[in-house]
Structure formats: C-alpha cells, structure tokens
PDB file of C-alpha atoms in Angstrom:
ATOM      1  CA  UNK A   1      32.542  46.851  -8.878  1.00  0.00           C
ATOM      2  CA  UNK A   2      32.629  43.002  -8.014  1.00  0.00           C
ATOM      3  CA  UNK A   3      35.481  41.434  -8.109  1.00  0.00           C
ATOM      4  CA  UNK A   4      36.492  37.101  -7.943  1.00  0.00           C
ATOM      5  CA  UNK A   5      33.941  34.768  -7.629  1.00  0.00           C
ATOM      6  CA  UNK A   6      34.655  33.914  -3.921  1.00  0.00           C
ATOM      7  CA  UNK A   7      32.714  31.075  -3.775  1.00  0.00           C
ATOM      8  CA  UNK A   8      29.285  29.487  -4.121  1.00  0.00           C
ATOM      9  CA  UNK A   9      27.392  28.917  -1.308  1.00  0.00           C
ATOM     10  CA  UNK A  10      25.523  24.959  -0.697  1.00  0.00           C
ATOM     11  CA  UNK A  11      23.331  24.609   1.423  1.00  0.00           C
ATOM     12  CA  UNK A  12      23.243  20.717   2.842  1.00  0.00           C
ATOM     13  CA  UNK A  13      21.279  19.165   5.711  1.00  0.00           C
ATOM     14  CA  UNK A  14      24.432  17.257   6.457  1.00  0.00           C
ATOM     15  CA  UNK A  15      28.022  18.888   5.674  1.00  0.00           C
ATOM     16  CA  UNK A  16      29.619  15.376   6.384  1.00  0.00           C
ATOM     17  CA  UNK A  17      27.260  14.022   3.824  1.00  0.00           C
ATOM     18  CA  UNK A  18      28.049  16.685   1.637  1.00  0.00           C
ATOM     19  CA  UNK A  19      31.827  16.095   2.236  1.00  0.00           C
ATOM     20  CA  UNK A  20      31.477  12.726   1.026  1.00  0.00           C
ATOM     21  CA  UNK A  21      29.964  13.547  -2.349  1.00  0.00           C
ATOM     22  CA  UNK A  22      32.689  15.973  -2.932  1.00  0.00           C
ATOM     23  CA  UNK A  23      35.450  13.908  -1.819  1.00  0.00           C
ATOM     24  CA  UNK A  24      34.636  10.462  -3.339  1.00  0.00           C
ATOM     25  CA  UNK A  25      32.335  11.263  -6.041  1.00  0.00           C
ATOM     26  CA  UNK A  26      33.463  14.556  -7.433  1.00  0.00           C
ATOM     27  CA  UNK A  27      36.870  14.244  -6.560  1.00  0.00           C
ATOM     28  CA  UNK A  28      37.946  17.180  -4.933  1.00  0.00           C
ATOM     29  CA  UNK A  29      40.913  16.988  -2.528  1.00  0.00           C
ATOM     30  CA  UNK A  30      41.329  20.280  -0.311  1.00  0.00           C
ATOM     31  CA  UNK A  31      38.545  20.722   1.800  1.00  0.00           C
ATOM     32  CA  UNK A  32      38.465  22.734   4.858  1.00  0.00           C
ATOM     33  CA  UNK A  33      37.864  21.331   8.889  1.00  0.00           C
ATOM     34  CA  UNK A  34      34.089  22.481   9.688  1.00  0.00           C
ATOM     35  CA  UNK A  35      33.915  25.970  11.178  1.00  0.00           C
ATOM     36  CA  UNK A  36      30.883  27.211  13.612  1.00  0.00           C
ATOM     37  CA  UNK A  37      29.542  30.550  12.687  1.00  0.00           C
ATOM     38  CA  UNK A  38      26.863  31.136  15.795  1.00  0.00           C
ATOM     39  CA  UNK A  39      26.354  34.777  14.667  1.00  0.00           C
ATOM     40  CA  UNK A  40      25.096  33.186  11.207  1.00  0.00           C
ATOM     41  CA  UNK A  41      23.808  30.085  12.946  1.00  0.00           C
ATOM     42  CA  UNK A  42      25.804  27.516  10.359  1.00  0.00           C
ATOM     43  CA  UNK A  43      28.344  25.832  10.455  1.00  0.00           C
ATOM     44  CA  UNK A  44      30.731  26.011   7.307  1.00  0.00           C
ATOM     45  CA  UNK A  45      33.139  24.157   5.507  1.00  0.00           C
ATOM     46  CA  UNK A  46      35.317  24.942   2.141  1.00  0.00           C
ATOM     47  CA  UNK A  47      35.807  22.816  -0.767  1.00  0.00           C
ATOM     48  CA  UNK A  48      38.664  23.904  -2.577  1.00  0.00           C
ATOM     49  CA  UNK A  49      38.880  24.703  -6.500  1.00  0.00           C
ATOM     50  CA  UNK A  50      41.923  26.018  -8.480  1.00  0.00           C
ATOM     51  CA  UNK A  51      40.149  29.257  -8.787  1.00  0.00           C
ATOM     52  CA  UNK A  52      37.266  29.473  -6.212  1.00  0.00           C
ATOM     53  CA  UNK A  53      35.885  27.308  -3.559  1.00  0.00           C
ATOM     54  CA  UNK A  54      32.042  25.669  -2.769  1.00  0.00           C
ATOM     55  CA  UNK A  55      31.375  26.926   0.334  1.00  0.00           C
ATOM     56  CA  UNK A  56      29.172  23.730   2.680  1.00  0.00           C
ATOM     57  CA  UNK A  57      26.711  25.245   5.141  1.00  0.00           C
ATOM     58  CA  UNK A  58      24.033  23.588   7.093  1.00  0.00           C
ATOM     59  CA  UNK A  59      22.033  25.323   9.845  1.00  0.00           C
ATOM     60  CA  UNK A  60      23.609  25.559  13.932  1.00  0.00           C
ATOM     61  CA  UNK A  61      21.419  26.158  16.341  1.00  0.00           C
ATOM     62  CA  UNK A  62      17.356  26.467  16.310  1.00  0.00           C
ATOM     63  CA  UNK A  63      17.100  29.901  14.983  1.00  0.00           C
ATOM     64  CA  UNK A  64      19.446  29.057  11.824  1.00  0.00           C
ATOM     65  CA  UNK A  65      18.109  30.703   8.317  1.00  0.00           C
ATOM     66  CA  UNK A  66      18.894  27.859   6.612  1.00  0.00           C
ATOM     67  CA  UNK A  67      16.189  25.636   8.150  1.00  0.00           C
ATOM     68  CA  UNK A  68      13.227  27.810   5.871  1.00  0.00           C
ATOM     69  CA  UNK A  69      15.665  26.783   2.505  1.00  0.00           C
ATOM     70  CA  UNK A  70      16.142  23.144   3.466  1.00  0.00           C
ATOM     71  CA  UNK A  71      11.964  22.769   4.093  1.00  0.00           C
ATOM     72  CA  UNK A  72      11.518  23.603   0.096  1.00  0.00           C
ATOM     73  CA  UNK A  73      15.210  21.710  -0.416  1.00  0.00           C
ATOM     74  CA  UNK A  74      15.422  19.019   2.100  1.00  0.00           C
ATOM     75  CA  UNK A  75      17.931  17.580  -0.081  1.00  0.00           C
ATOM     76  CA  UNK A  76      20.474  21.429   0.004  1.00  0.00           C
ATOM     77  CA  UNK A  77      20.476  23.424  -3.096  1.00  0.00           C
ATOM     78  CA  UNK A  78      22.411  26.196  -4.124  1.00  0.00           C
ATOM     79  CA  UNK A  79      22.153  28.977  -1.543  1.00  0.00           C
ATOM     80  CA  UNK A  80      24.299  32.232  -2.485  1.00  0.00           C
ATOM     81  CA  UNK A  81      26.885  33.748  -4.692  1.00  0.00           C
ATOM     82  CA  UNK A  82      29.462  35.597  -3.207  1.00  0.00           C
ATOM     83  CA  UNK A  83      32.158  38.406  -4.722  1.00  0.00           C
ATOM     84  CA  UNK A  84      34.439  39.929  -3.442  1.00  0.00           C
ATOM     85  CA  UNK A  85      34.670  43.914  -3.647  1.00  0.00           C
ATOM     86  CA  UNK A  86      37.419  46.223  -2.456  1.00  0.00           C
ATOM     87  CA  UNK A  87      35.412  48.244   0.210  1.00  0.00           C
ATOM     88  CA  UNK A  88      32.563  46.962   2.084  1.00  0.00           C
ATOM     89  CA  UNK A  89      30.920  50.065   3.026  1.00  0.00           C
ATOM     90  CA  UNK A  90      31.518  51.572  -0.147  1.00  0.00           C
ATOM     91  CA  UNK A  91      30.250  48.472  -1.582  1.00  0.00           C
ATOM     92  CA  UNK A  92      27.206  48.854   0.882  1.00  0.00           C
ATOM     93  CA  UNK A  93      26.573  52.175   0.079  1.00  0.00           C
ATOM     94  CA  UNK A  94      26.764  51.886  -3.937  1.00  0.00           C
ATOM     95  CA  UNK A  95      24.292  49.420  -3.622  1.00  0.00           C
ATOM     96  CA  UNK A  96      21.776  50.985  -1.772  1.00  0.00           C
ATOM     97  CA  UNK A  97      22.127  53.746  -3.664  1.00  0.00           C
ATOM     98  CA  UNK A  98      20.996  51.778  -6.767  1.00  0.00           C
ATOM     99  CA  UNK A  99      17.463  50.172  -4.804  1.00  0.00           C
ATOM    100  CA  UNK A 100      19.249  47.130  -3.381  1.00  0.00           C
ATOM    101  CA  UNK A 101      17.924  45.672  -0.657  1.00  0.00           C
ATOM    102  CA  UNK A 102      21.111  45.096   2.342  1.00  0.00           C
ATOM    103  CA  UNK A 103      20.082  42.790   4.809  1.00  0.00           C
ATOM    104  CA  UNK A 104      20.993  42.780   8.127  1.00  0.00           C
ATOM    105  CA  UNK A 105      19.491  46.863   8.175  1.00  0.00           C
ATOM    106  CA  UNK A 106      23.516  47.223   5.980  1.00  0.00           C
ATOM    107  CA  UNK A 107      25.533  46.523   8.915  1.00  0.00           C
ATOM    108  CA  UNK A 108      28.580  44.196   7.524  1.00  0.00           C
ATOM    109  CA  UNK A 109      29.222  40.902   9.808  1.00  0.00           C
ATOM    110  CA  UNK A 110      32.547  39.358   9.856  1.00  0.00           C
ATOM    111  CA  UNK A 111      32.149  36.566   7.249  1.00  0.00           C
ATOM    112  CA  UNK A 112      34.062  32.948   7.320  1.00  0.00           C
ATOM    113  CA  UNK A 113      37.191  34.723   5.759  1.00  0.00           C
ATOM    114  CA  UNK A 114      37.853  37.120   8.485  1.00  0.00           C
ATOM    115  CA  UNK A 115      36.058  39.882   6.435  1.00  0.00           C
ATOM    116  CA  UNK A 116      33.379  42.103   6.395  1.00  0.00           C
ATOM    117  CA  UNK A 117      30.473  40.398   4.451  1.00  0.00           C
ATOM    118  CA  UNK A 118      26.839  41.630   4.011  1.00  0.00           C
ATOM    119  CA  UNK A 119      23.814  39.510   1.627  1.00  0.00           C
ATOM    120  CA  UNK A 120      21.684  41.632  -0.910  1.00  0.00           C
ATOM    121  CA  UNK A 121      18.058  40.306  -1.280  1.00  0.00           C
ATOM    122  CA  UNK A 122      17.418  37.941  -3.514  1.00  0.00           C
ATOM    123  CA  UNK A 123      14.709  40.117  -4.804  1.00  0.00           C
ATOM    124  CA  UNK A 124      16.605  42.892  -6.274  1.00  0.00           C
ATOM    125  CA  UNK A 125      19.279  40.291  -7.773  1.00  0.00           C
ATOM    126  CA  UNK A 126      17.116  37.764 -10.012  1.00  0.00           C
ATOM    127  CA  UNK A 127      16.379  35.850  -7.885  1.00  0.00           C
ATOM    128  CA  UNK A 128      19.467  35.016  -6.463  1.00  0.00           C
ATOM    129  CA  UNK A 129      21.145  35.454  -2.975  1.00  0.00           C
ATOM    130  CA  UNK A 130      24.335  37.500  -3.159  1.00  0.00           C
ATOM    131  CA  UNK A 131      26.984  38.146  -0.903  1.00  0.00           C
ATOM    132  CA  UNK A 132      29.499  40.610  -0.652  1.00  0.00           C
ATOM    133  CA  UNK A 133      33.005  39.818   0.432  1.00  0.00           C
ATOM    134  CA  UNK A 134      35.600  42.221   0.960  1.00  0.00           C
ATOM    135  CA  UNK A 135      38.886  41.104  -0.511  1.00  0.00           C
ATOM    136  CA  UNK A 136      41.263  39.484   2.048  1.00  0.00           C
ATOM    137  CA  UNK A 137      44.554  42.185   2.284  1.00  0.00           C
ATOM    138  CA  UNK A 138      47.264  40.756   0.885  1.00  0.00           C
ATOM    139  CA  UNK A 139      45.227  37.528  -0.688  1.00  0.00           C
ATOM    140  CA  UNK A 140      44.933  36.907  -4.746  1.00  0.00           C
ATOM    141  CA  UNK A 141      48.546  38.386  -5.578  1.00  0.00           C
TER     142      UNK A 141
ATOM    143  CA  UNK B   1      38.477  14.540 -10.382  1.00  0.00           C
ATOM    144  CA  UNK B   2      36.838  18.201 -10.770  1.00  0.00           C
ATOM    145  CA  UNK B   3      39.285  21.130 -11.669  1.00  0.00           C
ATOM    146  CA  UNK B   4      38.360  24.822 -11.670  1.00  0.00           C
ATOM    147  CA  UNK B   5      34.259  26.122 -11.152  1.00  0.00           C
ATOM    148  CA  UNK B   6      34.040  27.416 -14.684  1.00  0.00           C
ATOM    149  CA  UNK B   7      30.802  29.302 -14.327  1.00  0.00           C
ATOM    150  CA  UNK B   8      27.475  29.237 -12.091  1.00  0.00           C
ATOM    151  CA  UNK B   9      24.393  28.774 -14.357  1.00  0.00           C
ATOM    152  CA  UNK B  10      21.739  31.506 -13.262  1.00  0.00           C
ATOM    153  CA  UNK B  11      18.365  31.034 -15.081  1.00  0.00           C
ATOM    154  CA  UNK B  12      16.994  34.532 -15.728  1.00  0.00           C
ATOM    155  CA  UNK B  13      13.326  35.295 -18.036  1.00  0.00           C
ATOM    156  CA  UNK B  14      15.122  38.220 -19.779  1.00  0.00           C
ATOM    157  CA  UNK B  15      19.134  37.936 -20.155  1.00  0.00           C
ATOM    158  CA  UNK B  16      18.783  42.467 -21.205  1.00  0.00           C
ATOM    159  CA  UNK B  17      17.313  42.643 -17.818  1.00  0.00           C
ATOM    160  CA  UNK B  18      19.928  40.617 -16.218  1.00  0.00           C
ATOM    161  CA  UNK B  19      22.288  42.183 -17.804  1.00  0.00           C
ATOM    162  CA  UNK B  20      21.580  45.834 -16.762  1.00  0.00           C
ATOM    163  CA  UNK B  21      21.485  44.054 -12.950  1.00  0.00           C
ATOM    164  CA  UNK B  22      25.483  42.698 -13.290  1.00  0.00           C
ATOM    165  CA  UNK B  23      26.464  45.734 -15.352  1.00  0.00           C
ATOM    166  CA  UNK B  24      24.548  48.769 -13.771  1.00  0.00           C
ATOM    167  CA  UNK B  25      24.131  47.519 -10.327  1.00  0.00           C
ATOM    168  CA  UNK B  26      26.955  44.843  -9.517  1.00  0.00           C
ATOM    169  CA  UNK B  27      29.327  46.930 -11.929  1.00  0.00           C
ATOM    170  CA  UNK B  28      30.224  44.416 -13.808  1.00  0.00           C
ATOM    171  CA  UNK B  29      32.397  45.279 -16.756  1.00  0.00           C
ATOM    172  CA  UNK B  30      33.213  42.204 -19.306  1.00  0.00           C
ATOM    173  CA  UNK B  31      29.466  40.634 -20.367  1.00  0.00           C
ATOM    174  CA  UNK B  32      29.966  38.613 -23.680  1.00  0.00           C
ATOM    175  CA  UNK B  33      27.002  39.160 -27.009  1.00  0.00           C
ATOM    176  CA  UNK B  34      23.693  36.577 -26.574  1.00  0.00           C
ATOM    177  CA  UNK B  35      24.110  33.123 -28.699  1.00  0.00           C
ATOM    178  CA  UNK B  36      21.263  30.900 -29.153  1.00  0.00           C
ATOM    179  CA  UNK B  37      21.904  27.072 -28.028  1.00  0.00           C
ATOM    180  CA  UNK B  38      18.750  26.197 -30.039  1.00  0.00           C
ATOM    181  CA  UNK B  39      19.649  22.255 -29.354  1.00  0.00           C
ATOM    182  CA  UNK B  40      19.617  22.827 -25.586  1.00  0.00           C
ATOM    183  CA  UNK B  41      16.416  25.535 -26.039  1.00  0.00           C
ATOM    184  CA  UNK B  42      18.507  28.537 -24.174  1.00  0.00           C
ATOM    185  CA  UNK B  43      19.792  31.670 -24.951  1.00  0.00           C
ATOM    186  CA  UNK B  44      23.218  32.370 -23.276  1.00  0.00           C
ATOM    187  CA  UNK B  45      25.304  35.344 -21.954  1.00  0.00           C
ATOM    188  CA  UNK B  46      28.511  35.294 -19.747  1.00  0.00           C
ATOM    189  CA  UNK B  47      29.304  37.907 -16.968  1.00  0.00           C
ATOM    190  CA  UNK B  48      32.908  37.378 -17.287  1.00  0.00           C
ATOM    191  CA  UNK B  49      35.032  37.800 -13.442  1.00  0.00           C
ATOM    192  CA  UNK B  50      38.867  37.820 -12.755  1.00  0.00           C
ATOM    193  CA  UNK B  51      38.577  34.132 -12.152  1.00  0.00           C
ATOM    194  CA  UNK B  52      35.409  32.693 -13.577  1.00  0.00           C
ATOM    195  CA  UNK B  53      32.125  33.546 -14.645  1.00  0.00           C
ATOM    196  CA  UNK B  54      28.147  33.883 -14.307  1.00  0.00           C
ATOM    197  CA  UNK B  55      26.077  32.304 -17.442  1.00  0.00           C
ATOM    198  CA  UNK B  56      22.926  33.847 -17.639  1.00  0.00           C
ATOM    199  CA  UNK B  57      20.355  31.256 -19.157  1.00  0.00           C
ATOM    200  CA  UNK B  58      16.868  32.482 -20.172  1.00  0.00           C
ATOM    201  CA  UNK B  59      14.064  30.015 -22.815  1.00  0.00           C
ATOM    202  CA  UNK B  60      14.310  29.766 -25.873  1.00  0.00           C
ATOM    203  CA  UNK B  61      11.895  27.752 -27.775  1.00  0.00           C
ATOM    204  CA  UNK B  62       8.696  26.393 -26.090  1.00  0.00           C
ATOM    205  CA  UNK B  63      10.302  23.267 -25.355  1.00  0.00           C
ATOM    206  CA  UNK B  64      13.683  24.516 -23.032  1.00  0.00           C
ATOM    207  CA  UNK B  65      14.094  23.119 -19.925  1.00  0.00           C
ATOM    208  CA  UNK B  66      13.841  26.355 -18.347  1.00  0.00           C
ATOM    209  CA  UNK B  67      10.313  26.863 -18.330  1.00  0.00           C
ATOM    210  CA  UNK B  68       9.740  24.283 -15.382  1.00  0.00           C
ATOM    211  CA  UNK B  69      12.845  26.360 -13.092  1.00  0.00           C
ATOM    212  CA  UNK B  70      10.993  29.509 -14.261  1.00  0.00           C
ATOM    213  CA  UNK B  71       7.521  28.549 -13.228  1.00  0.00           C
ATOM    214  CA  UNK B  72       8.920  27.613  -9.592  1.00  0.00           C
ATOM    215  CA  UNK B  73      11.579  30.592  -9.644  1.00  0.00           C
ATOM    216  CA  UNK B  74       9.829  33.486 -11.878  1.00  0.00           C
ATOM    217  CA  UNK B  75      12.623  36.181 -11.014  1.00  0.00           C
ATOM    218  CA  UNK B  76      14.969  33.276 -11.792  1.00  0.00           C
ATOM    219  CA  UNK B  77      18.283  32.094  -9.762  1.00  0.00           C
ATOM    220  CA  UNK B  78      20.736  30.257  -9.653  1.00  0.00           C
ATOM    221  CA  UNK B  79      20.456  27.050 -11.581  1.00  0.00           C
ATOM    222  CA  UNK B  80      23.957  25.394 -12.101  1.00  0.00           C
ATOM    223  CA  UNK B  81      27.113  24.773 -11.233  1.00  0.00           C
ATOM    224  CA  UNK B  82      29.663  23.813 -13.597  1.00  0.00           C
ATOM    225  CA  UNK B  83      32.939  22.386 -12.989  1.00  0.00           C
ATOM    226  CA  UNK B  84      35.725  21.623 -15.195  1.00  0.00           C
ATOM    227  CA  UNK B  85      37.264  17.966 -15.927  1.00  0.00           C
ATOM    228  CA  UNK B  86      40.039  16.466 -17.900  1.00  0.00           C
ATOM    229  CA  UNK B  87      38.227  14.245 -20.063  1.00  0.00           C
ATOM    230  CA  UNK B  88      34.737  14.136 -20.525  1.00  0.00           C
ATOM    231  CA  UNK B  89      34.085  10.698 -20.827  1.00  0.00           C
ATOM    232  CA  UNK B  90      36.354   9.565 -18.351  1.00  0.00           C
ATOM    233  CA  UNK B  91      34.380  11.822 -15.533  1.00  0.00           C
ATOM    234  CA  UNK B  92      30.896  10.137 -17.032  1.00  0.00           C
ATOM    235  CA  UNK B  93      32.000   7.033 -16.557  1.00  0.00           C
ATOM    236  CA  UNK B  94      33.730   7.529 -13.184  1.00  0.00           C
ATOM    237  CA  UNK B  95      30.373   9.408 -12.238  1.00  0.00           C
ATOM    238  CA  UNK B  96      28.195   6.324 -13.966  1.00  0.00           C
ATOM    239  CA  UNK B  97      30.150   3.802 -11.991  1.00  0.00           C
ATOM    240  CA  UNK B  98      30.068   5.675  -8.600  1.00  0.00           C
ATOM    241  CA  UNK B  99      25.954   5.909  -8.511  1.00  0.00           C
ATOM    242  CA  UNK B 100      25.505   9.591 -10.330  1.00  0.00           C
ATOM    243  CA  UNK B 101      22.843   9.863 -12.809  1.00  0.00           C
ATOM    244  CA  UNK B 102      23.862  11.371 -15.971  1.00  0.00           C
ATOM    245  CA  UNK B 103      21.123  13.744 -18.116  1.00  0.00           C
ATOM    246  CA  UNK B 104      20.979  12.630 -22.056  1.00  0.00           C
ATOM    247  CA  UNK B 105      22.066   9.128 -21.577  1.00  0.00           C
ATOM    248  CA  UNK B 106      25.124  10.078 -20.559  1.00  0.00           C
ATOM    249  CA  UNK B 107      26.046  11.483 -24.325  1.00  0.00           C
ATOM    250  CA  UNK B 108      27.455  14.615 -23.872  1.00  0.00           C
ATOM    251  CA  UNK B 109      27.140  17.848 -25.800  1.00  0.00           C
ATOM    252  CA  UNK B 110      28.860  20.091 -27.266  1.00  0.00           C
ATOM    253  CA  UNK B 111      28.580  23.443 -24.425  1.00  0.00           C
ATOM    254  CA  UNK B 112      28.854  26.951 -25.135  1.00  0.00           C
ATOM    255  CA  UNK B 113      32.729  26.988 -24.731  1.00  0.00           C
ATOM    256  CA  UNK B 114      32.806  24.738 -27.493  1.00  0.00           C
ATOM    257  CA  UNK B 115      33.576  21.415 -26.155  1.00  0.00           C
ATOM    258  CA  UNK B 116      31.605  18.586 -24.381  1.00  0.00           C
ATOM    259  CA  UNK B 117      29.170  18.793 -21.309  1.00  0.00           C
ATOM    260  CA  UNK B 118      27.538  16.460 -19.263  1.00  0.00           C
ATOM    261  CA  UNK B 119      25.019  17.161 -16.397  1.00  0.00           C
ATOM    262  CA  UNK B 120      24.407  14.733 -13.188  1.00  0.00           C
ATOM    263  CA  UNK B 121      21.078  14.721 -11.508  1.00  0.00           C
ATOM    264  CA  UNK B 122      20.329  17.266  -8.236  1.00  0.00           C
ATOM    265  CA  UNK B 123      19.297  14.181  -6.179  1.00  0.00           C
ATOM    266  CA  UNK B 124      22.863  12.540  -6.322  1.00  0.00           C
ATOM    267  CA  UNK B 125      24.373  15.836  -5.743  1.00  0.00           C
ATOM    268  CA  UNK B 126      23.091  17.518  -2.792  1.00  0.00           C
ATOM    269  CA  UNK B 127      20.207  18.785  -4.759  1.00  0.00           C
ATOM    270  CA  UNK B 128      22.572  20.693  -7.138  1.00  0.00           C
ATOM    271  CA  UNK B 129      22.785  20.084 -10.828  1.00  0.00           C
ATOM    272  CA  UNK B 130      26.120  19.697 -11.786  1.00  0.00           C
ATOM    273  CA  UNK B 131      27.526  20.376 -15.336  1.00  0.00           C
ATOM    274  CA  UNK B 132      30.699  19.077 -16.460  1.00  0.00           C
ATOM    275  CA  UNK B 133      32.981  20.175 -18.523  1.00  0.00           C
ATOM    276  CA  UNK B 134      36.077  19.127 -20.524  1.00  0.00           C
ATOM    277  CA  UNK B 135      38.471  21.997 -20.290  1.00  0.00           C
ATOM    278  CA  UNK B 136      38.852  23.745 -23.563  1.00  0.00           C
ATOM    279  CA  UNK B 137      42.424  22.626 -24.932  1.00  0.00           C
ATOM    280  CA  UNK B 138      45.310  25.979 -24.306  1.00  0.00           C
ATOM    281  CA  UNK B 139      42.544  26.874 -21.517  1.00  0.00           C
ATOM    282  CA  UNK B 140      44.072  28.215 -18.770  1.00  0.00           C
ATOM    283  CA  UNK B 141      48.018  27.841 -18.807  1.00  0.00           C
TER     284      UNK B 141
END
C-alpha cells in the first residue's frame, strides 16, 4: 500500500534556526518560504532533497501539539514519517481494518501539499508517528 | 552539501515484528533478509520504497547503542536520518570545521550499503542524529 517517502517530519522550536542548520551546515539549497497551518497549529517549511524533502514544523498558536514533543525535546527531534498512498479513504479504511489507531476520529485534513492527510498512532506503528499522504495528481511522473 | 535522504533509521526491539507492521499493515512489498553489523552491535533490515527506504535497527550484542534509545522508547521509533554525500571525508571535515560533532572520532565506517558513514551529534542538529553517507559508486544514475 504505501507509496514514496514524502518526507520526514522535524520538529524545531525555531524553523529559522532550523533553516540555518540546513542551509549553512548541511548544505541544502531549495527550501521552501514558511507556511501557517492554523488547523494543525504549525507552521511548516520544506527542505528539499533529490528524492524527498525534511519537512520543518514548530508549534502556531497556544493549543499547538507540538508544544508536549518539544517539553521532552526542547532541542526538536524527529516527529513523523509520512507516505504517500493512492486513496486516502481507502487508505483510512485498510488501516483501521487492520487495528490502527486514525487520529483525528479518521477524518482526513488537507495536509501542506494540498492533500488529504491523516496520522496513525504511534502506538500501533513502533513507536513511530506516521502520516498518510495522498499522492499529488499529476506529481512523481 | 547533502544529496538524496537515503533511509530513516527506526530502532525497533524485534525487526520480525516490525516487519509484519510494514508488510501486513503498511503493505509494504520489497523488505530485504536481516544482516548482523556485529561492529556497530545492530541487526539491520530495509523496507525498500519507490524512492528511498526505512532501516529497521534492533540490539545486537549487550553492548549496541540501542539499548539506551530502547529503554527511553520501548516500542521503538524513529532514530535516524541519513543523508547522502559526495565524499565522505570531505562532508566530515566541512561538518568538523563548521561546529558539528562527529561520533567515532570522526573515522567513518563502513555502513550497510557498503561504503563509509559518519554520524553528527543530535545537539548540533536540531536534536536529530544525522548519518552520512558516501553515495555508493553507479548509485543512482
């Protein structure tokens, strides 16, 4: 079922901060302006790979979910996977199905590629975070 | 100076059990045979995806690494994240030079794709660990 490895999620008190590391130190070159998310309460920004991308996130607004992961990482950390799959509700439903645990009570939210996204609990997935992306149409020719 | 995310590093206690999750419940289809890394104390397996992959890491020997990521993260997660670079001892040196601290003295190893690693310290990167990697030679044309 899952496809690309859209990106990894990093989770950073400070996505300037975090540009800076992977601008000057790492020496990446293509990295996104910083989006707002509000729904998700971050803020985002891409740092781009030949093949896949780190995703930057740090919390916007009060109620963000990132400020629980950056009080046991104040320094960020790595924060989620994310594939892609060809059908988000089919996705969804397969993985249900099989004793995952969808957050958001399975209802897809428009991720930061324009697609419907949803996060399986870390619990079910060894421990780590996963999202689901559905493919962009006409992206990865 | 980094070039494609070659894998993510996910520590796991049990790479069979892991591997039922990315096979059985992500659907995963292309999941490589165990080999034992006795002189980094870790067993490794690689989910293989269109454009990269997940290397699940689990103890081997009393003295691996992993025990101390295990005892904090007992379902395990994610652990790594490795990038790929031209020449190994260029990127340590360029890493050395810019403030990164670089695991074994800076002498890399040779990695399970069969050429040298290096790994920089989480608290220069964001609270990631970062492997490099020299890009296997007829990699990726």
């Amino acid at each position: 079922m899952i496809g690309r490895l859209n990106h990894v999620g990093v989770a950073t008190p400070s996505i300037a901060e975090s540009v800076k590391l992977y601008r000057d130190v790492l020496g990446a070159t293509q990295i996104s302006a910083v989006k707002a998310m509000p729904e998700q309460g971050v803020n985002v920004c891409f740092v781009d790979l030949p093949n896949s991308q780190i995703e930057l996130i740090e919390p916007l607004g009060e109620a963000s979910p990132l400020h629980g992961f950056l009080a046991k990482n104040p320094s960020g950390g790595q924060h989620h996977v994310c594939f892609e799959v060809d059908d988000i509700l089919a996705a969804r439903d397969d993985m249900a199905a099989k004793g995952a645990t969808v957050l958001n009570n399975g209802v897809p939210r428009i991720g930061a590629h324009g697609t419907p996204v949803i996060f399986v609990h870390p619990k079910n997935m060894g421990g780590v975070l996963v999202e689901l992306m559905e493919t962009p149409k006409g992206a990865h020719p």
